[in-house]
Amino acid sequence: MLQVLVLCHGNICRSPLAEVLIEAAISADPLLAGRVVVSSAGTSDEHAGEGMHENSAAILSARGLRSSHQARLFTPAIAATIDLVLAADQANLRNGRSIIRMADTQPEIRLLRDFDPTAVGRDLDDPWGYPPTEYERTATEITAAIPGLLAELRDRL
């Protein structure tokens, strides 16, 4: 079973949104369904235990996808169980690498938007504190990276 984790700062906006969108795409792919598990975490514990941000949850609910979530901190113990970490932006890539260095086994870590060959910029900007349209933009950018990510996951299996 391939373990993938999406990483952002607080684990309430971007990473849970990406987790569920990627999870839905994987479950619809006969080559990946049942062979890849997706989760998410944050590099900060400031929102640990909280649910998903209401704007991220609304996007998922509108698509008929789950919006239940409990934010958690990315730790070396979690890192040791993961095969691939998908960081939302450069800051979380750096912070994630620091956490991974303390793990017994070290997963690969990459930027999520690196899987979108048409991406302008590499960061998935944080929509926190912005209107719902920014969350929609975030969902669109995540969705654009999914085909490239699925191709990568197929190659790994």
Tab-separated table of C-alpha atoms in Angstrom:
chain	number	residue	atom	x	y	z
A	1	MET	CA	0.000	0.000	0.000
A	2	LEU	CA	1.430	3.361	-1.067
A	3	GLN	CA	1.023	6.106	1.562
A	4	VAL	CA	0.740	9.724	0.358
A	5	LEU	CA	0.457	12.744	2.661
A	6	VAL	CA	-0.461	16.313	1.703
A	7	LEU	CA	1.280	18.919	3.855
A	8	CYS	CA	0.404	22.552	4.509
A	9	HIS	CA	0.749	24.923	7.459
A	10	GLY	CA	-2.320	24.384	9.645
A	11	ASN	CA	-3.995	21.361	8.005
A	12	ILE	CA	-7.378	23.063	7.769
A	13	CYS	CA	-7.523	24.632	4.278
A	14	ARG	CA	-5.224	23.389	1.508
A	15	SER	CA	-4.033	19.979	2.643
A	16	PRO	CA	-7.421	18.534	3.647
A	17	LEU	CA	-8.950	19.928	0.448
A	18	ALA	CA	-6.181	18.280	-1.588
A	19	GLU	CA	-6.420	15.077	0.451
A	20	VAL	CA	-10.083	14.571	-0.407
A	21	LEU	CA	-9.780	15.649	-4.059
A	22	ILE	CA	-6.822	13.302	-4.594
A	23	GLU	CA	-8.553	10.516	-2.674
A	24	ALA	CA	-11.615	10.829	-4.958
A	25	ALA	CA	-9.432	10.696	-8.084
A	26	ILE	CA	-7.586	7.638	-6.791
A	27	SER	CA	-10.795	5.803	-5.947
A	28	ALA	CA	-12.007	6.423	-9.523
A	29	ASP	CA	-8.799	5.000	-11.009
A	30	PRO	CA	-8.947	1.191	-11.325
A	31	LEU	CA	-5.145	0.899	-11.243
A	32	LEU	CA	-4.822	2.903	-8.010
A	33	ALA	CA	-8.030	2.235	-6.074
A	34	GLY	CA	-7.334	0.227	-2.961
A	35	ARG	CA	-3.574	0.558	-3.460
A	36	VAL	CA	-2.950	4.170	-2.415
A	37	VAL	CA	-3.944	5.841	0.854
A	38	VAL	CA	-4.018	9.635	1.122
A	39	SER	CA	-3.836	11.647	4.334
A	40	SER	CA	-2.826	15.156	5.358
A	41	ALA	CA	-1.111	17.055	8.141
A	42	GLY	CA	0.269	20.479	8.997
A	43	THR	CA	3.705	21.771	9.919
A	44	SER	CA	2.124	23.841	12.716
A	45	ASP	CA	0.042	22.591	15.618
A	46	GLU	CA	-1.984	25.808	15.964
A	47	HIS	CA	-5.107	24.147	14.501
A	48	ALA	CA	-4.517	20.590	15.747
A	49	GLY	CA	-7.823	18.877	16.476
A	50	GLU	CA	-9.890	21.404	14.531
A	51	GLY	CA	-12.108	20.557	11.590
A	52	MET	CA	-11.600	21.633	8.007
A	53	HIS	CA	-12.105	25.323	7.196
A	54	GLU	CA	-15.719	25.965	6.236
A	55	ASN	CA	-14.818	27.189	2.730
A	56	SER	CA	-12.801	24.054	1.938
A	57	ALA	CA	-15.588	21.910	3.386
A	58	ALA	CA	-18.203	23.722	1.277
A	59	ILE	CA	-16.276	23.024	-1.938
A	60	LEU	CA	-16.065	19.332	-1.122
A	61	SER	CA	-19.686	19.065	-0.003
A	62	ALA	CA	-20.821	20.730	-3.239
A	63	ARG	CA	-18.987	17.968	-5.124
A	64	GLY	CA	-20.542	15.229	-3.022
A	65	LEU	CA	-17.260	14.481	-1.270
A	66	ARG	CA	-16.557	14.070	2.430
A	67	SER	CA	-15.766	17.138	4.468
A	68	SER	CA	-15.072	15.492	7.816
A	69	HIS	CA	-11.536	16.134	9.008
A	70	GLN	CA	-9.433	16.608	12.111
A	71	ALA	CA	-6.271	18.684	11.744
A	72	ARG	CA	-3.032	17.131	12.960
A	73	LEU	CA	0.636	17.974	13.228
A	74	PHE	CA	3.164	16.330	10.902
A	75	THR	CA	5.669	14.509	13.084
A	76	PRO	CA	8.713	12.293	12.505
A	77	ALA	CA	6.577	9.305	13.577
A	78	ILE	CA	4.018	10.083	10.873
A	79	ALA	CA	6.777	10.747	8.315
A	80	ALA	CA	8.206	7.280	8.942
A	81	THR	CA	4.928	5.728	7.691
A	82	ILE	CA	4.661	7.771	4.465
A	83	ASP	CA	6.074	7.110	0.992
A	84	LEU	CA	5.442	10.493	-0.635
A	85	VAL	CA	4.790	13.899	0.944
A	86	LEU	CA	3.186	16.600	-1.201
A	87	ALA	CA	3.957	20.052	0.203
A	88	ALA	CA	1.672	22.965	-0.580
A	89	ASP	CA	4.441	25.551	-0.853
A	90	GLN	CA	8.147	26.262	-0.410
A	91	ALA	CA	7.834	27.106	3.310
A	92	ASN	CA	6.098	23.823	4.071
A	93	LEU	CA	8.568	21.974	1.860
A	94	ARG	CA	11.429	23.335	4.019
A	95	ASN	CA	9.592	22.668	7.286
A	96	GLY	CA	8.556	19.218	6.098
A	97	ARG	CA	12.158	18.357	5.216
A	98	SER	CA	13.230	19.350	8.736
A	99	ILE	CA	10.635	17.051	10.254
A	100	ILE	CA	11.467	14.209	7.861
A	101	ARG	CA	15.161	14.375	8.785
A	102	MET	CA	14.185	13.246	12.301
A	103	ALA	CA	12.206	10.207	11.052
A	104	ASP	CA	13.486	6.627	11.124
A	105	THR	CA	12.614	6.217	7.452
A	106	GLN	CA	12.459	9.221	5.198
A	107	PRO	CA	9.801	9.676	2.544
A	108	GLU	CA	10.281	11.626	-0.634
A	109	ILE	CA	8.891	15.169	-0.400
A	110	ARG	CA	7.837	17.263	-3.398
A	111	LEU	CA	5.668	20.258	-4.145
A	112	LEU	CA	2.125	19.343	-5.162
A	113	ARG	CA	2.064	21.843	-8.027
A	114	ASP	CA	5.168	20.254	-9.548
A	115	PHE	CA	2.772	17.619	-10.925
A	116	ASP	CA	0.986	20.271	-13.026
A	117	PRO	CA	3.068	20.966	-16.156
A	118	THR	CA	1.013	24.116	-16.871
A	119	ALA	CA	1.373	25.610	-13.367
A	120	VAL	CA	2.409	29.220	-13.143
A	121	GLY	CA	4.544	29.269	-10.011
A	122	ARG	CA	5.210	26.335	-7.734
A	123	ASP	CA	3.333	27.342	-4.577
A	124	LEU	CA	-0.265	26.533	-3.758
A	125	ASP	CA	-1.098	29.837	-2.091
A	126	ASP	CA	-2.877	29.733	1.259
A	127	PRO	CA	-6.499	30.907	0.910
A	128	TRP	CA	-6.948	31.322	4.688
A	129	GLY	CA	-8.458	34.707	5.476
A	130	TYR	CA	-9.564	35.298	1.892
A	131	PRO	CA	-13.032	35.015	0.317
A	132	PRO	CA	-14.471	31.714	-0.974
A	133	THR	CA	-13.270	32.489	-4.508
A	134	GLU	CA	-9.693	31.952	-3.310
A	135	TYR	CA	-10.633	28.507	-2.033
A	136	GLU	CA	-12.110	27.733	-5.449
A	137	ARG	CA	-8.833	28.848	-7.050
A	138	THR	CA	-6.978	26.537	-4.670
A	139	ALA	CA	-9.261	23.625	-5.611
A	140	THR	CA	-8.684	24.366	-9.306
A	141	GLU	CA	-4.896	24.368	-8.850
A	142	ILE	CA	-5.041	21.108	-6.888
A	143	THR	CA	-7.247	19.514	-9.532
A	144	ALA	CA	-4.805	20.544	-12.280
A	145	ALA	CA	-1.985	18.670	-10.500
A	146	ILE	CA	-3.953	15.451	-10.038
A	147	PRO	CA	-3.429	13.861	-13.503
A	148	GLY	CA	0.351	14.200	-13.201
A	149	LEU	CA	0.272	12.892	-9.651
A	150	LEU	CA	-1.822	9.877	-10.652
A	151	ALA	CA	0.640	9.072	-13.448
A	152	GLU	CA	3.484	9.220	-10.918
A	153	LEU	CA	1.614	6.954	-8.509
A	154	ARG	CA	0.894	4.427	-11.252
A	155	ASP	CA	4.619	4.343	-12.062
A	156	ARG	CA	5.428	3.653	-8.408
A	157	LEU	CA	3.121	0.653	-8.124
